């Protein structure tokens, strides 16, 4: 019963280094998201995807890139890490069953703690 | 103005107290009103949601929506130390259900003291 799995959980990067955060979901969800969470700022949407091969910008997309080559995976890339990208990153996925009252329930991963020094 | 606003707290109450957590929003198209609970160093989990206006009760939790004033509330009765967490509201529209662009409030951190 894995749900949404993020790797790695912890990472320290030097300024200018690149890295990729991997998110995998086993619930066959169409939608996937990357959020960052900072003290006093709440969850802010970085990028999201409504299906395999599609991505879109969220509230704070600058400095990040994403790819959704497979339905179950959503990758978040930092090409040149900056200290301002020190944060906790959450991946999430969701579905909507199309009924009027269902809304969109989002399932989150456990988070990835990233420090850029 | 942010689309969704919450007082970040922290809010500290004694065990057994009634807790009121609130959220305001600006987009009149919002129809679904979700509350997520996040324990320390964990990902958020859906606590409950309502559709359109009115109240919804689930055990000790009651969600209330006033669309005329764009105000969302979550009430916790007989609060317990295990309720200590951050509570995030996430209102959204049917359109955002389809597009996937879901936005959260900042979250209110609650501490219930034994």
Short mmCIF file of N, CA, C and O in Angstrom, two decimals, chain A residues 10 31 33 35 37 40-43 45 48 50 57-59 90 94 96 98-110 113, chain B residues 2 8 31-32 34 36 38 41-46 49-51 86 88 92 94 96-107:
data_model
loop_
_atom_site.label_atom_id
_atom_site.label_comp_id
_atom_site.label_asym_id
_atom_site.label_seq_id
_atom_site.Cartn_x
_atom_site.Cartn_y
_atom_site.Cartn_z
N UNK A 10 16.10 13.16 2.11
CA UNK A 10 16.96 14.24 2.57
C UNK A 10 18.09 14.42 1.57
O UNK A 10 18.61 13.45 1.05
N UNK A 31 -3.70 13.12 -12.05
CA UNK A 31 -3.08 14.39 -11.70
C UNK A 31 -1.93 14.18 -10.74
O UNK A 31 -2.03 13.40 -9.79
N UNK A 33 1.34 16.57 -8.65
CA UNK A 33 1.72 17.93 -8.26
C UNK A 33 3.07 17.91 -7.53
O UNK A 33 3.43 16.93 -6.88
N UNK A 35 4.71 20.53 -4.67
CA UNK A 35 4.57 21.70 -3.80
C UNK A 35 5.87 21.88 -3.03
O UNK A 35 6.60 20.93 -2.78
N UNK A 37 7.01 23.69 0.78
CA UNK A 37 6.44 24.20 2.02
C UNK A 37 7.51 24.90 2.82
O UNK A 37 8.52 24.29 3.19
N UNK A 40 5.61 29.84 7.42
CA UNK A 40 4.84 31.05 7.20
C UNK A 40 4.30 31.22 5.80
O UNK A 40 3.55 32.16 5.53
N UNK A 41 4.68 30.31 4.89
CA UNK A 41 4.24 30.45 3.48
C UNK A 41 3.26 29.36 3.08
O UNK A 41 2.64 29.43 2.03
N UNK A 42 3.13 28.35 3.90
CA UNK A 42 2.22 27.28 3.56
C UNK A 42 2.73 26.45 2.39
O UNK A 42 3.90 26.46 2.04
N UNK A 43 1.81 25.72 1.78
CA UNK A 43 2.12 24.90 0.61
C UNK A 43 1.96 25.76 -0.64
O UNK A 43 0.90 26.34 -0.87
N UNK A 45 2.28 25.74 -4.84
CA UNK A 45 2.32 24.85 -5.99
C UNK A 45 3.43 25.28 -6.96
O UNK A 45 3.47 26.42 -7.40
N UNK A 48 2.46 21.24 -11.96
CA UNK A 48 1.53 20.13 -11.85
C UNK A 48 1.32 19.50 -13.22
O UNK A 48 1.77 20.06 -14.25
N UNK A 50 -1.68 17.15 -15.51
CA UNK A 50 -3.03 16.57 -15.57
C UNK A 50 -3.04 15.26 -16.36
O UNK A 50 -4.11 14.69 -16.58
N UNK A 57 2.62 25.18 -15.20
CA UNK A 57 3.22 25.96 -14.13
C UNK A 57 2.22 26.24 -13.03
O UNK A 57 1.04 26.48 -13.29
N UNK A 58 2.72 26.24 -11.80
CA UNK A 58 1.91 26.61 -10.66
C UNK A 58 2.19 28.02 -10.22
O UNK A 58 2.43 28.90 -11.03
N UNK A 59 2.21 28.23 -8.91
CA UNK A 59 2.43 29.56 -8.35
C UNK A 59 3.89 30.01 -8.38
O UNK A 59 4.19 31.19 -8.56
N UNK A 90 6.92 18.49 -1.39
CA UNK A 90 5.91 17.45 -1.34
C UNK A 90 5.39 17.16 -2.73
O UNK A 90 5.01 18.07 -3.47
N UNK A 94 -3.74 13.00 -7.42
CA UNK A 94 -5.18 13.04 -7.17
C UNK A 94 -5.96 12.53 -8.37
O UNK A 94 -5.43 12.37 -9.47
N UNK A 96 -10.29 12.77 -9.85
CA UNK A 96 -11.64 13.28 -9.63
C UNK A 96 -12.58 12.30 -10.27
O UNK A 96 -12.43 11.99 -11.46
N UNK A 98 -15.50 12.65 -11.05
CA UNK A 98 -16.44 13.28 -11.96
C UNK A 98 -17.79 13.59 -11.37
O UNK A 98 -18.58 14.28 -11.98
N UNK A 99 -18.05 13.10 -10.15
CA UNK A 99 -19.35 13.42 -9.56
C UNK A 99 -19.35 14.84 -9.03
O UNK A 99 -18.32 15.38 -8.67
N UNK A 100 -20.47 15.41 -8.93
CA UNK A 100 -20.57 16.83 -8.62
C UNK A 100 -20.00 17.16 -7.24
O UNK A 100 -19.41 18.21 -7.04
N UNK A 101 -20.15 16.27 -6.31
CA UNK A 101 -19.78 16.62 -4.94
C UNK A 101 -18.44 16.04 -4.51
O UNK A 101 -18.06 16.15 -3.37
N UNK A 102 -17.71 15.45 -5.45
CA UNK A 102 -16.51 14.73 -5.01
C UNK A 102 -15.32 15.63 -4.80
O UNK A 102 -14.46 15.34 -3.98
N UNK A 103 -15.21 16.73 -5.52
CA UNK A 103 -14.01 17.54 -5.39
C UNK A 103 -12.79 16.78 -5.82
O UNK A 103 -12.87 15.81 -6.57
N UNK A 104 -11.67 17.21 -5.33
CA UNK A 104 -10.40 16.62 -5.72
C UNK A 104 -9.63 16.26 -4.47
O UNK A 104 -9.08 17.12 -3.81
N UNK A 105 -9.59 14.98 -4.09
CA UNK A 105 -8.84 14.56 -2.92
C UNK A 105 -7.40 14.36 -3.33
O UNK A 105 -7.10 13.64 -4.28
N UNK A 106 -6.49 14.99 -2.63
CA UNK A 106 -5.06 14.91 -2.94
C UNK A 106 -4.36 14.00 -1.94
O UNK A 106 -4.61 14.08 -0.75
N UNK A 107 -3.52 13.14 -2.46
CA UNK A 107 -2.74 12.24 -1.62
C UNK A 107 -1.28 12.68 -1.69
O UNK A 107 -0.70 12.76 -2.78
N UNK A 108 -0.70 12.92 -0.53
CA UNK A 108 0.65 13.44 -0.47
C UNK A 108 1.67 12.36 -0.14
O UNK A 108 1.38 11.39 0.55
N UNK A 109 2.90 12.61 -0.60
CA UNK A 109 4.03 11.82 -0.15
C UNK A 109 4.51 12.32 1.20
O UNK A 109 3.93 13.25 1.78
N UNK A 110 5.58 11.73 1.69
CA UNK A 110 6.09 12.04 3.03
C UNK A 110 6.99 13.27 3.05
O UNK A 110 7.37 13.73 4.11
N UNK A 113 13.31 16.71 2.21
CA UNK A 113 13.95 17.87 2.83
C UNK A 113 15.21 18.21 2.06
O UNK A 113 16.16 17.41 2.01
N UNK B 2 -4.00 37.36 -1.58
CA UNK B 2 -3.89 35.94 -1.86
C UNK B 2 -5.27 35.36 -2.07
O UNK B 2 -6.25 35.82 -1.49
N UNK B 8 -1.72 31.83 10.52
CA UNK B 8 -0.81 30.70 10.76
C UNK B 8 -0.68 30.28 12.21
O UNK B 8 -0.15 29.19 12.49
N UNK B 31 -16.21 25.93 -5.05
CA UNK B 31 -17.39 25.16 -4.66
C UNK B 31 -17.05 24.03 -3.69
O UNK B 31 -17.93 23.54 -2.99
N UNK B 32 -15.79 23.57 -3.72
CA UNK B 32 -15.36 22.48 -2.86
C UNK B 32 -14.43 23.04 -1.79
O UNK B 32 -13.55 23.84 -2.09
N UNK B 34 -11.99 21.87 1.17
CA UNK B 34 -11.30 20.75 1.80
C UNK B 34 -10.49 21.23 3.00
O UNK B 34 -9.96 22.34 3.00
N UNK B 36 -7.22 19.78 5.24
CA UNK B 36 -6.18 18.78 5.37
C UNK B 36 -5.51 18.96 6.73
O UNK B 36 -5.37 20.08 7.25
N UNK B 38 -1.96 18.05 8.88
CA UNK B 38 -0.56 17.68 8.68
C UNK B 38 0.14 17.58 10.02
O UNK B 38 0.31 18.57 10.73
N UNK B 41 6.47 16.76 10.32
CA UNK B 41 7.37 16.01 9.47
C UNK B 41 6.65 14.91 8.66
O UNK B 41 7.23 13.89 8.31
N UNK B 42 5.36 15.16 8.38
CA UNK B 42 4.58 14.25 7.57
C UNK B 42 3.91 15.04 6.44
O UNK B 42 3.82 16.26 6.49
N UNK B 43 3.39 14.32 5.45
CA UNK B 43 2.62 14.96 4.41
C UNK B 43 1.19 15.21 4.88
O UNK B 43 0.69 14.51 5.76
N UNK B 44 0.51 16.20 4.32
CA UNK B 44 -0.88 16.46 4.69
C UNK B 44 -1.79 15.30 4.29
O UNK B 44 -1.53 14.60 3.31
N UNK B 45 -2.88 15.14 5.04
CA UNK B 45 -3.89 14.13 4.72
C UNK B 45 -5.26 14.79 4.78
O UNK B 45 -5.50 15.64 5.62
N UNK B 46 -6.13 14.35 3.89
CA UNK B 46 -7.48 14.91 3.87
C UNK B 46 -8.21 14.57 5.16
O UNK B 46 -8.29 13.42 5.56
N UNK B 49 -14.27 17.35 3.86
CA UNK B 49 -14.57 18.39 2.89
C UNK B 49 -16.07 18.60 2.80
O UNK B 49 -16.88 17.75 3.17
N UNK B 50 -16.44 19.78 2.32
CA UNK B 50 -17.83 20.09 2.05
C UNK B 50 -17.95 20.59 0.62
O UNK B 50 -16.99 21.09 0.04
N UNK B 51 -19.15 20.44 0.12
CA UNK B 51 -19.45 20.94 -1.22
C UNK B 51 -20.47 22.05 -1.07
O UNK B 51 -21.49 21.88 -0.39
N UNK B 86 -0.91 20.84 12.01
CA UNK B 86 -1.20 22.01 11.19
C UNK B 86 -2.40 21.69 10.31
O UNK B 86 -2.46 20.62 9.71
N UNK B 88 -4.75 22.80 7.11
CA UNK B 88 -4.70 23.60 5.89
C UNK B 88 -6.04 23.54 5.18
O UNK B 88 -6.62 22.46 5.03
N UNK B 92 -11.53 24.94 -3.77
CA UNK B 92 -11.28 24.97 -5.21
C UNK B 92 -12.58 24.85 -5.98
O UNK B 92 -13.63 24.57 -5.42
N UNK B 94 -14.82 23.61 -9.56
CA UNK B 94 -14.94 22.44 -10.42
C UNK B 94 -13.91 22.54 -11.52
O UNK B 94 -13.33 21.56 -11.93
N UNK B 96 -10.91 23.85 -11.35
CA UNK B 96 -9.59 23.45 -10.87
C UNK B 96 -9.57 21.96 -10.57
O UNK B 96 -8.51 21.34 -10.58
N UNK B 97 -10.74 21.36 -10.31
CA UNK B 97 -10.78 19.91 -10.19
C UNK B 97 -10.36 19.27 -11.50
O UNK B 97 -9.70 18.25 -11.53
N UNK B 98 -10.76 19.92 -12.60
CA UNK B 98 -10.42 19.36 -13.89
C UNK B 98 -9.02 19.74 -14.34
O UNK B 98 -8.32 18.95 -14.96
N UNK B 99 -8.59 20.95 -14.03
CA UNK B 99 -7.27 21.38 -14.48
C UNK B 99 -6.17 20.92 -13.53
O UNK B 99 -5.02 20.89 -13.90
N UNK B 100 -6.53 20.65 -12.30
CA UNK B 100 -5.53 20.17 -11.35
C UNK B 100 -4.81 21.24 -10.57
O UNK B 100 -3.96 20.95 -9.75
N UNK B 101 -5.11 22.51 -10.81
CA UNK B 101 -4.37 23.57 -10.13
C UNK B 101 -5.01 23.84 -8.78
O UNK B 101 -5.95 24.62 -8.67
N UNK B 102 -4.53 23.19 -7.74
CA UNK B 102 -5.12 23.29 -6.42
C UNK B 102 -4.21 24.05 -5.48
O UNK B 102 -3.02 23.73 -5.37
N UNK B 103 -4.77 25.04 -4.81
CA UNK B 103 -3.99 25.94 -3.97
C UNK B 103 -4.45 25.81 -2.52
O UNK B 103 -5.64 25.63 -2.26
N UNK B 104 -3.49 25.92 -1.59
CA UNK B 104 -3.76 25.77 -0.17
C UNK B 104 -3.58 27.09 0.57
O UNK B 104 -2.82 27.95 0.14
N UNK B 105 -4.26 27.20 1.70
CA UNK B 105 -3.96 28.27 2.63
C UNK B 105 -2.63 27.99 3.32
O UNK B 105 -2.04 26.92 3.16
N UNK B 106 -2.15 28.98 4.10
CA UNK B 106 -0.84 28.84 4.74
C UNK B 106 -0.84 27.77 5.82
O UNK B 106 0.21 27.27 6.21
N UNK B 107 -2.01 27.43 6.33
CA UNK B 107 -2.08 26.46 7.42
C UNK B 107 -2.04 27.13 8.78
O UNK B 107 -1.33 28.12 8.98
#
